[in-house]
């Protein structure tokens, strides 16, 4: 019986067909096909360079490029059928190229290895996803700014330990998330930079023997740096860790926001209403409107953290240079990209459409002695040392509690029993409106400051949107 030789592109030294089970485990094409636009872009840069350097002929390069673009169209149109035996997207594209143009296609892989090829593709991918994520972050920030403006007049209880603490502007609260997202945006800019080094020319691990022009490829693909050590270049996945970490921090922020949306929309709080379009009903309880999207954002945090830990663990103890373990970087990365994008978009939609119950906010401010700090500070401003003022106020609160009254419901006479310095102006001082107005400090919740910050923030989001546009080069 005649032996069937391996049909793999790498099958030369094989005398047998490999076991089909190997494809089942070895193939990454079911998930890495999404790298095809980056793979083709990288190959075009490589082939142009090969022709410029006289390593292949110009007309050969032209045919290869033409055919690569056709393959891109093919995959754009149908990416549901990839043969498992093609292993990965890199081999699939090369095989298609050879099927289409024969021997000329076989020249594409000159001076290149899949090791530096995949290192390039994932860098191009991560760079682009940093910009896309940045764009989604800016959109969410815009929703926060619009809402802050819409509800600039609303005061809510601010919490510590989830106990009513001091009054804050609802807008001040929203702008706290704006700040978190600014740092998230910056983290994705840094991640972009960590992926911004061009590895091609490293070949399998030791560098190429051909007179390649690495600078040309670097400039053609708009990279900032050229990798400086071939072993490192083909095995470095730090930039993916950076992406996964930046994503983990962002989703952590979103999960906090999700939690607040969930509790604030309960009957117990009833402070906000999530728009009906972003809630779902229950199959058994007809009255229900559940905040599923917010819950899913909170829940997806688990897998996004997990993806970071997965890659950390894959990389731990890995010897130089390329090892097949590195193929395990892709599913966590692709999953995080997808889940974070969904979560950011869900949050933008929900924030843009939430409604605040202003009456309820006023109601909430009436309980919990929320301006007790203001009363203490009132005394300090009348000359009482802060520690004493704190104690006196504590006594007043205890007294009011016993009487079943709030601070503003006490008579001046009652208050005077605790300090003769208390005058009629105290009632103004302990109003929530006065409380927030007084907090004029940079970073505080006074309407003046918040309005000023809002103006700045509106400019900032425009700069960020410009920054993304400037760097964005879709393939
Ligand atoms: N699919 C592989 C990966 O994702 C591409 C690189 C394969 N290199 C190799 N020497 N087998 O890592």
Short mmCIF file of C-alpha atoms and ligand atoms in Angstrom, two decimals:
data_model
loop_
_atom_site.label_atom_id
_atom_site.label_comp_id
_atom_site.label_asym_id
_atom_site.label_seq_id
_atom_site.Cartn_x
_atom_site.Cartn_y
_atom_site.Cartn_z
CA UNK A 1 0.00 0.00 0.00
CA UNK A 2 1.50 3.33 -0.99
CA UNK A 3 1.98 5.88 1.81
CA UNK A 4 0.22 9.25 1.37
CA UNK A 5 2.73 12.10 1.83
CA UNK A 6 1.70 15.00 4.06
CA UNK A 7 0.04 17.83 2.17
CA UNK A 8 0.94 20.39 4.82
CA UNK A 9 2.95 23.41 3.69
CA UNK A 10 5.58 22.17 6.13
CA UNK A 11 5.18 18.50 5.09
CA UNK A 12 8.54 18.00 3.34
CA UNK A 13 10.23 15.94 6.04
CA UNK A 14 7.11 13.90 6.75
CA UNK A 15 6.58 10.52 5.21
CA UNK A 16 3.06 10.05 6.59
CA UNK A 17 -0.09 12.04 6.85
CA UNK A 18 -0.33 13.20 10.47
CA UNK A 19 -3.18 11.94 12.62
CA UNK A 20 -6.30 14.02 12.08
CA UNK A 21 -6.61 14.38 15.85
CA UNK A 22 -3.58 16.66 15.74
CA UNK A 23 -5.50 19.20 13.71
CA UNK A 24 -8.29 19.10 16.21
CA UNK A 25 -5.97 20.20 18.98
CA UNK A 26 -3.32 22.07 17.03
CA UNK A 27 -5.43 24.19 14.73
CA UNK A 28 -6.05 27.78 15.76
CA UNK A 29 -7.95 28.71 12.62
CA UNK A 30 -11.38 28.39 14.27
CA UNK A 31 -10.49 31.48 16.32
CA UNK A 32 -7.45 33.17 14.77
CA UNK A 33 -9.12 33.72 11.40
CA UNK A 34 -10.10 37.15 12.72
CA UNK A 35 -6.47 38.18 12.28
CA UNK A 36 -6.80 37.98 8.48
CA UNK A 37 -6.89 41.73 7.73
CA UNK A 38 -3.72 42.25 9.78
CA UNK A 39 -2.05 39.20 8.30
CA UNK A 40 -2.71 40.45 4.79
CA UNK A 41 -1.58 43.97 5.62
CA UNK A 42 1.64 42.56 7.12
CA UNK A 43 2.23 40.36 4.08
CA UNK A 44 1.76 43.28 1.72
CA UNK A 45 4.37 45.29 3.62
CA UNK A 46 6.72 42.30 3.61
CA UNK A 47 6.34 41.61 -0.10
CA UNK A 48 6.85 45.25 -1.05
CA UNK A 49 10.05 45.21 0.95
CA UNK A 50 11.21 41.94 -0.67
CA UNK A 51 10.78 43.52 -4.11
CA UNK A 52 12.52 46.78 -3.16
CA UNK A 53 15.46 44.75 -1.89
CA UNK A 54 15.62 42.67 -5.07
CA UNK A 55 14.85 39.49 -3.13
CA UNK A 56 11.86 38.86 -5.41
CA UNK A 57 10.88 40.58 -8.66
CA UNK A 58 8.61 43.63 -8.73
CA UNK A 59 6.03 41.97 -10.98
CA UNK A 60 6.00 38.94 -8.68
CA UNK A 61 5.32 41.23 -5.73
CA UNK A 62 2.52 42.91 -7.69
CA UNK A 63 0.86 39.56 -8.43
CA UNK A 64 1.15 38.46 -4.83
CA UNK A 65 -0.33 41.72 -3.54
CA UNK A 66 -3.16 41.62 -6.05
CA UNK A 67 -3.97 38.09 -5.04
CA UNK A 68 -3.72 38.83 -1.31
CA UNK A 69 -6.31 41.57 -1.75
CA UNK A 70 -8.58 39.11 -3.55
CA UNK A 71 -8.17 36.67 -0.68
CA UNK A 72 -9.10 39.44 1.73
CA UNK A 73 -12.32 40.03 -0.23
CA UNK A 74 -13.01 36.31 -0.21
CA UNK A 75 -12.74 36.17 3.57
CA UNK A 76 -14.65 39.45 4.01
CA UNK A 77 -17.51 37.78 2.19
CA UNK A 78 -17.38 34.39 3.84
CA UNK A 79 -15.54 33.56 7.00
CA UNK A 80 -17.51 30.54 7.99
CA UNK A 81 -15.60 27.86 6.10
CA UNK A 82 -11.98 27.34 6.99
CA UNK A 83 -10.40 23.89 6.52
CA UNK A 84 -9.04 22.66 9.85
CA UNK A 85 -6.03 21.14 8.12
CA UNK A 86 -4.87 24.67 7.22
CA UNK A 87 -3.98 24.99 10.91
CA UNK A 88 -4.03 28.72 11.24
CA UNK A 89 -4.96 31.85 9.34
CA UNK A 90 -1.36 32.44 8.26
CA UNK A 91 -1.13 29.05 6.53
CA UNK A 92 -4.62 29.37 5.11
CA UNK A 93 -3.84 32.64 3.37
CA UNK A 94 -0.54 31.33 2.04
CA UNK A 95 -2.17 28.16 0.77
CA UNK A 96 -4.91 30.12 -0.97
CA UNK A 97 -2.25 32.32 -2.52
CA UNK A 98 -0.42 29.32 -3.94
CA UNK A 99 -3.67 27.82 -5.19
CA UNK A 100 -4.41 31.07 -6.99
CA UNK A 101 -1.06 32.03 -8.51
CA UNK A 102 1.07 28.92 -8.20
CA UNK A 103 4.82 29.08 -7.76
CA UNK A 104 5.02 32.85 -7.40
CA UNK A 105 2.85 32.54 -4.30
CA UNK A 106 5.46 30.26 -2.79
CA UNK A 107 7.83 33.23 -2.56
CA UNK A 108 5.76 35.18 -0.05
CA UNK A 109 7.21 33.46 2.97
CA UNK A 110 10.84 34.23 2.02
CA UNK A 111 12.75 35.75 4.96
CA UNK A 112 9.82 35.23 7.29
CA UNK A 113 8.58 32.71 9.81
CA UNK A 114 5.13 32.24 11.25
CA UNK A 115 6.77 33.19 14.52
CA UNK A 116 7.53 36.76 13.55
CA UNK A 117 4.40 36.83 11.39
CA UNK A 118 2.05 36.07 14.29
CA UNK A 119 4.00 38.48 16.49
CA UNK A 120 3.33 41.17 13.89
CA UNK A 121 -0.32 40.33 13.35
CA UNK A 122 -1.18 40.37 17.04
CA UNK A 123 0.60 43.68 17.48
CA UNK A 124 -1.35 45.22 14.62
CA UNK A 125 -4.52 43.76 16.11
CA UNK A 126 -3.85 45.02 19.64
CA UNK A 127 -2.94 48.49 18.38
CA UNK A 128 -6.19 48.75 16.48
CA UNK A 129 -8.23 47.40 19.40
CA UNK A 130 -6.61 49.95 21.71
CA UNK A 131 -7.94 52.69 19.46
CA UNK A 132 -11.37 51.10 19.11
CA UNK A 133 -11.61 50.64 22.85
CA UNK A 134 -10.42 54.20 23.35
CA UNK A 135 -13.19 55.37 21.08
CA UNK A 136 -15.81 53.46 23.07
CA UNK A 137 -14.42 54.90 26.29
CA UNK A 138 -14.71 58.43 24.90
CA UNK A 139 -18.29 57.74 23.83
CA UNK A 140 -19.14 56.57 27.33
CA UNK A 141 -17.46 59.64 28.76
CA UNK A 142 -19.64 61.78 26.52
CA UNK A 143 -22.76 60.09 27.89
CA UNK A 144 -21.57 60.93 31.39
CA UNK A 145 -20.99 64.56 30.45
CA UNK A 146 -24.42 64.91 28.85
CA UNK A 147 -26.13 63.37 31.87
CA UNK A 148 -24.12 65.54 34.25
CA UNK A 149 -25.31 68.60 32.42
CA UNK A 150 -28.91 67.42 32.32
CA UNK A 151 -29.06 66.86 36.09
CA UNK A 152 -26.78 69.63 37.29
CA UNK A 153 -29.43 70.76 39.77
CA UNK A 154 -29.90 67.40 41.47
CA UNK A 155 -28.39 66.71 44.87
CA UNK A 156 -28.23 63.14 46.16
CA UNK A 157 -26.86 61.56 49.29
CA UNK A 158 -23.22 60.58 48.87
CA UNK A 159 -22.29 57.37 50.66
CA UNK A 160 -19.42 55.92 52.58
CA UNK A 161 -19.76 52.36 53.85
CA UNK A 162 -23.04 52.49 51.94
CA UNK A 163 -24.35 54.74 54.73
CA UNK A 164 -25.65 58.17 53.88
CA UNK A 165 -22.70 60.49 54.41
CA UNK A 166 -22.88 63.96 52.85
CA UNK A 167 -24.89 65.55 50.06
CA UNK A 168 -23.22 65.60 46.64
CA UNK A 169 -24.31 66.73 43.22
CA UNK A 170 -25.56 63.86 41.10
CA UNK A 171 -23.28 65.27 38.38
CA UNK A 172 -20.32 65.11 40.73
CA UNK A 173 -21.04 61.47 41.21
CA UNK A 174 -21.18 60.82 37.46
CA UNK A 175 -17.99 62.75 36.91
CA UNK A 176 -16.19 60.41 39.28
CA UNK A 177 -16.70 57.73 36.63
CA UNK A 178 -15.56 60.17 33.98
CA UNK A 179 -12.23 60.45 35.85
CA UNK A 180 -11.83 56.67 36.07
CA UNK A 181 -12.46 56.40 32.36
CA UNK A 182 -9.84 59.05 31.64
CA UNK A 183 -7.25 56.88 33.34
CA UNK A 184 -8.59 53.86 31.45
CA UNK A 185 -8.18 55.73 28.19
CA UNK A 186 -4.59 56.56 29.10
CA UNK A 187 -3.89 52.94 29.89
CA UNK A 188 -5.01 51.94 26.39
CA UNK A 189 -2.76 54.62 24.91
CA UNK A 190 0.15 53.11 26.86
CA UNK A 191 -0.87 49.65 25.71
CA UNK A 192 -0.85 50.90 22.13
CA UNK A 193 2.74 51.98 22.66
CA UNK A 194 3.76 48.66 24.14
CA UNK A 195 2.46 46.92 21.01
CA UNK A 196 4.12 49.48 18.78
CA UNK A 197 7.32 47.64 17.95
CA UNK A 198 7.81 45.95 14.58
CA UNK A 199 9.07 42.34 14.87
CA UNK A 200 9.33 41.23 11.23
CA UNK A 201 12.88 40.28 10.24
CA UNK A 202 13.28 38.27 13.44
CA UNK A 203 12.22 35.24 11.39
CA UNK A 204 11.95 32.04 13.43
CA UNK A 205 14.11 33.21 16.32
CA UNK A 206 17.60 34.25 15.22
CA UNK A 207 16.97 36.89 12.56
CA UNK A 208 16.87 36.62 8.78
CA UNK A 209 19.81 35.79 6.49
CA UNK A 210 18.28 37.92 3.71
CA UNK A 211 19.11 41.60 3.22
CA UNK A 212 15.70 42.71 4.49
CA UNK A 213 14.90 46.38 5.08
CA UNK A 214 13.21 46.31 8.45
CA UNK A 215 12.91 50.08 8.59
CA UNK A 216 10.86 50.12 5.43
CA UNK A 217 8.36 47.63 6.90
CA UNK A 218 8.28 49.53 10.18
CA UNK A 219 7.50 52.81 8.45
CA UNK A 220 5.06 51.24 6.01
CA UNK A 221 3.04 49.83 8.90
CA UNK A 222 3.44 52.99 10.96
CA UNK A 223 5.27 51.43 13.88
CA UNK A 224 7.11 53.57 16.40
CA UNK A 225 9.93 51.14 17.18
CA UNK A 226 11.85 48.31 15.62
CA UNK A 227 12.28 45.27 17.86
CA UNK A 228 15.93 44.99 18.92
CA UNK A 229 16.30 41.33 19.79
CA UNK A 230 14.84 38.59 17.62
CA UNK A 231 14.40 36.07 20.44
CA UNK A 232 12.46 38.59 22.48
CA UNK A 233 10.47 39.82 19.49
CA UNK A 234 8.99 36.41 18.66
CA UNK A 235 8.21 35.44 22.24
CA UNK A 236 7.14 38.74 23.81
CA UNK A 237 3.47 38.86 24.67
CA UNK A 238 3.72 41.63 27.27
CA UNK A 239 1.68 43.92 25.07
CA UNK A 240 -1.20 41.42 25.23
CA UNK A 241 -0.88 41.27 29.00
CA UNK A 242 -1.03 45.07 28.99
CA UNK A 243 -4.19 44.96 26.93
CA UNK A 244 -5.75 42.37 29.24
CA UNK A 245 -4.76 44.36 32.31
CA UNK A 246 -6.06 47.66 30.92
CA UNK A 247 -9.29 45.86 30.09
CA UNK A 248 -9.49 44.33 33.56
CA UNK A 249 -9.20 47.75 35.19
CA UNK A 250 -11.80 49.24 32.86
CA UNK A 251 -14.32 46.45 33.44
CA UNK A 252 -13.68 46.74 37.18
CA UNK A 253 -14.75 50.38 36.93
CA UNK A 254 -17.77 49.42 34.85
CA UNK A 255 -18.73 46.73 37.32
CA UNK A 256 -18.83 49.30 40.11
CA UNK A 257 -21.04 51.49 38.01
CA UNK A 258 -23.19 48.48 37.12
CA UNK A 259 -23.66 47.70 40.78
CA UNK A 260 -24.82 51.25 41.49
CA UNK A 261 -27.24 51.22 38.58
CA UNK A 262 -28.64 47.97 39.89
CA UNK A 263 -29.14 49.02 43.49
CA UNK A 264 -30.22 52.54 42.66
CA UNK A 265 -32.98 51.24 40.43
CA UNK A 266 -34.41 48.91 43.09
CA UNK A 267 -37.73 49.75 44.73
CA UNK A 268 -35.74 50.26 47.94
CA UNK A 269 -33.66 53.10 46.47
CA UNK A 270 -35.86 54.13 43.52
CA UNK A 271 -33.43 56.90 42.70
CA UNK A 272 -32.96 56.13 39.02
CA UNK A 273 -34.78 54.34 36.28
CA UNK A 274 -32.92 52.36 33.66
CA UNK A 275 -34.59 52.84 30.31
CA UNK A 276 -36.99 50.05 29.47
CA UNK A 277 -35.07 49.28 26.26
CA UNK A 278 -32.11 48.09 28.32
CA UNK A 279 -33.98 45.91 30.76
CA UNK A 280 -35.69 42.56 30.33
CA UNK A 281 -38.78 40.92 31.74
CA UNK A 282 -39.19 37.78 33.81
CA UNK A 283 -40.74 34.64 32.35
CA UNK A 284 -42.82 34.09 35.47
CA UNK A 285 -43.20 37.38 37.36
CA UNK A 286 -45.16 39.75 35.15
CA UNK A 287 -44.27 42.87 37.11
CA UNK A 288 -40.51 42.49 36.68
CA UNK A 289 -38.10 44.70 34.81
CA UNK A 290 -34.65 43.37 35.38
CA UNK A 291 -31.39 45.27 34.85
CA UNK A 292 -29.83 42.37 32.91
CA UNK A 293 -27.33 44.43 30.94
CA UNK A 294 -25.89 45.98 34.07
CA UNK A 295 -25.76 42.55 35.69
CA UNK A 296 -23.97 41.12 32.66
CA UNK A 297 -21.38 43.88 32.76
CA UNK A 298 -20.80 43.05 36.40
CA UNK A 299 -20.67 39.33 35.58
CA UNK A 300 -18.35 39.64 32.60
CA UNK A 301 -15.77 41.12 34.91
CA UNK A 302 -15.06 37.55 36.00
CA UNK A 303 -13.99 36.29 32.61
CA UNK A 304 -12.03 39.44 31.80
CA UNK A 305 -10.00 39.04 35.00
CA UNK A 306 -9.69 35.35 34.18
CA UNK A 307 -8.30 36.07 30.73
CA UNK A 308 -5.48 38.11 32.26
CA UNK A 309 -4.63 35.31 34.67
CA UNK A 310 -4.80 32.76 31.84
CA UNK A 311 -2.12 34.51 29.84
CA UNK A 312 0.05 35.20 32.86
CA UNK A 313 -0.03 31.49 33.56
CA UNK A 314 0.67 30.53 29.95
CA UNK A 315 3.74 32.77 29.93
CA UNK A 316 5.12 31.71 33.28
CA UNK A 317 8.33 29.75 33.01
CA UNK A 318 8.20 29.62 29.21
CA UNK A 319 11.70 29.16 27.74
CA UNK A 320 12.84 31.30 24.82
CA UNK A 321 11.89 31.65 22.08
CA UNK A 322 8.60 30.63 20.40
CA UNK A 323 6.66 27.74 21.95
CA UNK A 324 3.27 26.55 20.83
CA UNK A 325 1.93 27.52 24.26
CA UNK A 326 1.88 31.03 22.85
CA UNK A 327 -1.03 30.14 20.63
CA UNK A 328 -3.06 30.13 23.85
CA UNK A 329 -2.76 33.92 23.97
CA UNK A 330 -5.48 34.39 21.38
CA UNK A 331 -8.76 33.22 22.82
CA UNK A 332 -8.34 35.21 26.05
CA UNK A 333 -7.40 38.27 24.01
CA UNK A 334 -10.26 37.96 21.52
CA UNK A 335 -12.74 37.24 24.28
CA UNK A 336 -11.67 40.26 26.31
CA UNK A 337 -11.87 42.53 23.26
CA UNK A 338 -15.40 41.36 22.56
CA UNK A 339 -16.72 41.40 26.13
CA UNK A 340 -15.23 44.78 26.95
CA UNK A 341 -16.61 46.30 23.79
CA UNK A 342 -20.10 44.98 24.60
CA UNK A 343 -19.84 46.24 28.15
CA UNK A 344 -18.71 49.73 27.17
CA UNK A 345 -21.47 50.00 24.60
CA UNK A 346 -24.09 48.75 27.06
CA UNK A 347 -23.00 51.32 29.61
CA UNK A 348 -23.06 54.16 27.08
CA UNK A 349 -26.61 53.29 26.15
CA UNK A 350 -27.76 52.96 29.73
CA UNK A 351 -26.11 56.13 30.99
CA UNK A 352 -27.44 58.12 28.04
CA UNK A 353 -31.00 57.11 28.90
CA UNK A 354 -31.23 56.83 32.69
CA UNK A 355 -33.77 59.00 34.43
CA UNK A 356 -33.29 60.37 37.90
CA UNK A 357 -36.28 60.77 40.19
CA UNK A 358 -35.67 64.29 41.48
CA UNK A 359 -38.41 64.11 44.09
CA UNK A 360 -37.00 60.90 45.43
CA UNK A 361 -33.52 62.45 45.61
CA UNK A 362 -34.96 65.26 47.77
CA UNK A 363 -36.74 62.71 49.90
CA UNK A 364 -33.52 60.75 50.47
CA UNK A 365 -31.72 63.88 51.64
CA UNK A 366 -34.22 64.36 54.43
CA UNK A 367 -33.07 61.34 56.39
CA UNK A 368 -29.81 60.20 57.91
CA UNK A 369 -28.62 63.50 59.42
CA UNK A 370 -26.83 64.02 56.15
CA UNK A 371 -25.63 67.53 56.97
CA UNK A 372 -24.24 66.74 60.41
CA UNK A 373 -20.74 67.56 59.17
CA UNK A 374 -22.01 70.95 58.06
CA UNK A 375 -23.38 71.59 61.53
CA UNK A 376 -20.01 70.75 63.07
CA UNK A 377 -18.26 73.00 60.58
CA UNK A 378 -20.77 75.76 61.34
CA UNK A 379 -19.64 75.60 64.96
CA UNK A 380 -15.97 75.61 63.94
CA UNK A 381 -16.57 78.74 61.90
CA UNK A 382 -18.04 80.30 65.10
CA UNK A 383 -14.80 79.55 66.92
CA UNK A 384 -15.31 76.07 68.41
CA UNK A 385 -12.29 73.75 67.98
CA UNK A 386 -13.15 71.00 65.51
CA UNK A 387 -12.94 68.08 67.97
CA UNK A 388 -15.37 69.83 70.32
CA UNK A 389 -17.65 70.77 67.45
CA UNK A 390 -17.66 67.12 66.37
CA UNK A 391 -18.63 65.98 69.88
CA UNK A 392 -21.35 68.62 70.27
CA UNK A 393 -22.84 67.69 66.92
CA UNK A 394 -22.74 64.02 67.86
CA UNK A 395 -24.73 64.86 70.99
CA UNK A 396 -27.25 66.85 68.94
CA UNK A 397 -27.66 63.92 66.54
CA UNK A 398 -28.22 61.51 69.43
CA UNK A 399 -30.77 63.90 70.92
CA UNK A 400 -32.60 64.33 67.60
CA UNK A 401 -32.63 60.59 67.07
CA UNK A 402 -34.23 60.08 70.46
CA UNK A 403 -36.87 62.68 69.61
CA UNK A 404 -37.48 61.09 66.21
CA UNK A 405 -36.53 64.30 64.45
CA UNK A 406 -34.06 65.38 61.80
CA UNK A 407 -31.56 68.16 62.52
CA UNK A 408 -33.54 70.76 60.58
CA UNK A 409 -36.66 69.85 62.57
CA UNK A 410 -35.14 70.87 65.90
CA UNK A 411 -36.06 74.23 67.45
CA UNK A 412 -33.37 76.85 67.84
CA UNK A 413 -33.95 76.63 71.60
CA UNK A 414 -33.21 72.93 71.58
CA UNK A 415 -30.03 73.47 69.58
CA UNK A 416 -28.87 76.24 71.86
CA UNK A 417 -28.86 73.83 74.76
CA UNK A 418 -25.80 72.22 73.17
CA UNK A 419 -24.00 75.42 72.23
CA UNK A 420 -24.93 79.02 72.87
CA UNK A 421 -23.07 79.94 69.66
CA UNK A 422 -25.83 78.43 67.52
CA UNK A 423 -27.99 81.11 65.92
CA UNK A 424 -30.87 81.20 63.48
CA UNK A 425 -28.46 81.08 60.52
CA UNK A 426 -27.79 77.44 61.40
CA UNK A 427 -30.87 76.32 59.47
CA UNK A 428 -29.44 77.74 56.27
CA UNK A 429 -26.05 76.17 57.00
CA UNK A 430 -27.48 72.67 57.29
CA UNK A 431 -29.46 72.76 54.04
CA UNK A 432 -28.12 70.29 51.44
CA UNK A 433 -27.93 73.15 48.91
CA UNK A 434 -25.67 75.12 51.24
CA UNK A 435 -23.67 72.03 52.02
CA UNK A 436 -22.70 71.40 48.40
CA UNK A 437 -22.25 75.09 47.59
CA UNK A 438 -19.67 75.39 50.38
CA UNK A 439 -17.45 72.67 48.91
CA UNK A 440 -15.74 74.98 46.47
CA UNK A 441 -12.35 73.34 46.85
CA UNK A 442 -10.74 71.96 43.69
CA UNK A 443 -12.24 68.51 43.28
CA UNK A 444 -15.21 69.30 45.54
CA UNK A 445 -18.91 69.01 44.80
CA UNK A 446 -19.85 72.71 44.58
CA UNK A 447 -21.98 73.52 41.53
CA UNK A 448 -19.48 76.22 40.51
CA UNK A 449 -16.57 73.82 40.48
CA UNK A 450 -18.51 70.99 38.86
CA UNK A 451 -19.70 73.31 36.10
CA UNK A 452 -16.12 74.42 35.50
CA UNK A 453 -14.88 70.84 35.37
CA UNK A 454 -17.66 69.89 33.02
CA UNK A 455 -16.51 72.59 30.62
CA UNK A 456 -12.94 71.30 30.72
CA UNK A 457 -14.06 67.71 30.33
CA UNK A 458 -16.03 68.56 27.22
CA UNK A 459 -12.85 69.86 25.65
CA UNK A 460 -10.89 66.84 26.78
CA UNK A 461 -13.21 64.37 25.09
CA UNK A 462 -12.81 66.29 21.84
CA UNK A 463 -9.02 66.04 22.11
CA UNK A 464 -9.27 62.35 22.79
CA UNK A 465 -11.53 61.79 19.80
CA UNK A 466 -9.00 63.74 17.66
CA UNK A 467 -6.12 61.67 19.01
CA UNK A 468 -7.85 58.47 17.97
CA UNK A 469 -8.68 59.80 14.53
CA UNK A 470 -5.06 60.80 14.01
CA UNK A 471 -3.78 57.32 14.82
CA UNK A 472 -6.54 55.34 13.29
CA UNK A 473 -5.73 53.61 10.03
CA UNK A 474 -8.33 50.98 9.28
CA UNK A 475 -7.20 48.13 7.06
N1 LIG B 1 -0.87 29.69 15.14
C1 LIG B 1 0.39 29.94 15.70
C2 LIG B 1 0.22 30.82 16.95
O1 LIG B 1 -0.78 31.38 17.09
C3 LIG B 1 1.27 30.66 14.72
C4 LIG B 1 2.73 30.46 14.94
C5 LIG B 1 3.11 29.06 14.68
N2 LIG B 1 4.53 28.88 14.74
C6 LIG B 1 5.07 27.65 14.81
N3 LIG B 1 6.37 27.61 14.87
N4 LIG B 1 4.36 26.58 14.79
O2 LIG B 1 1.07 30.92 17.77
#
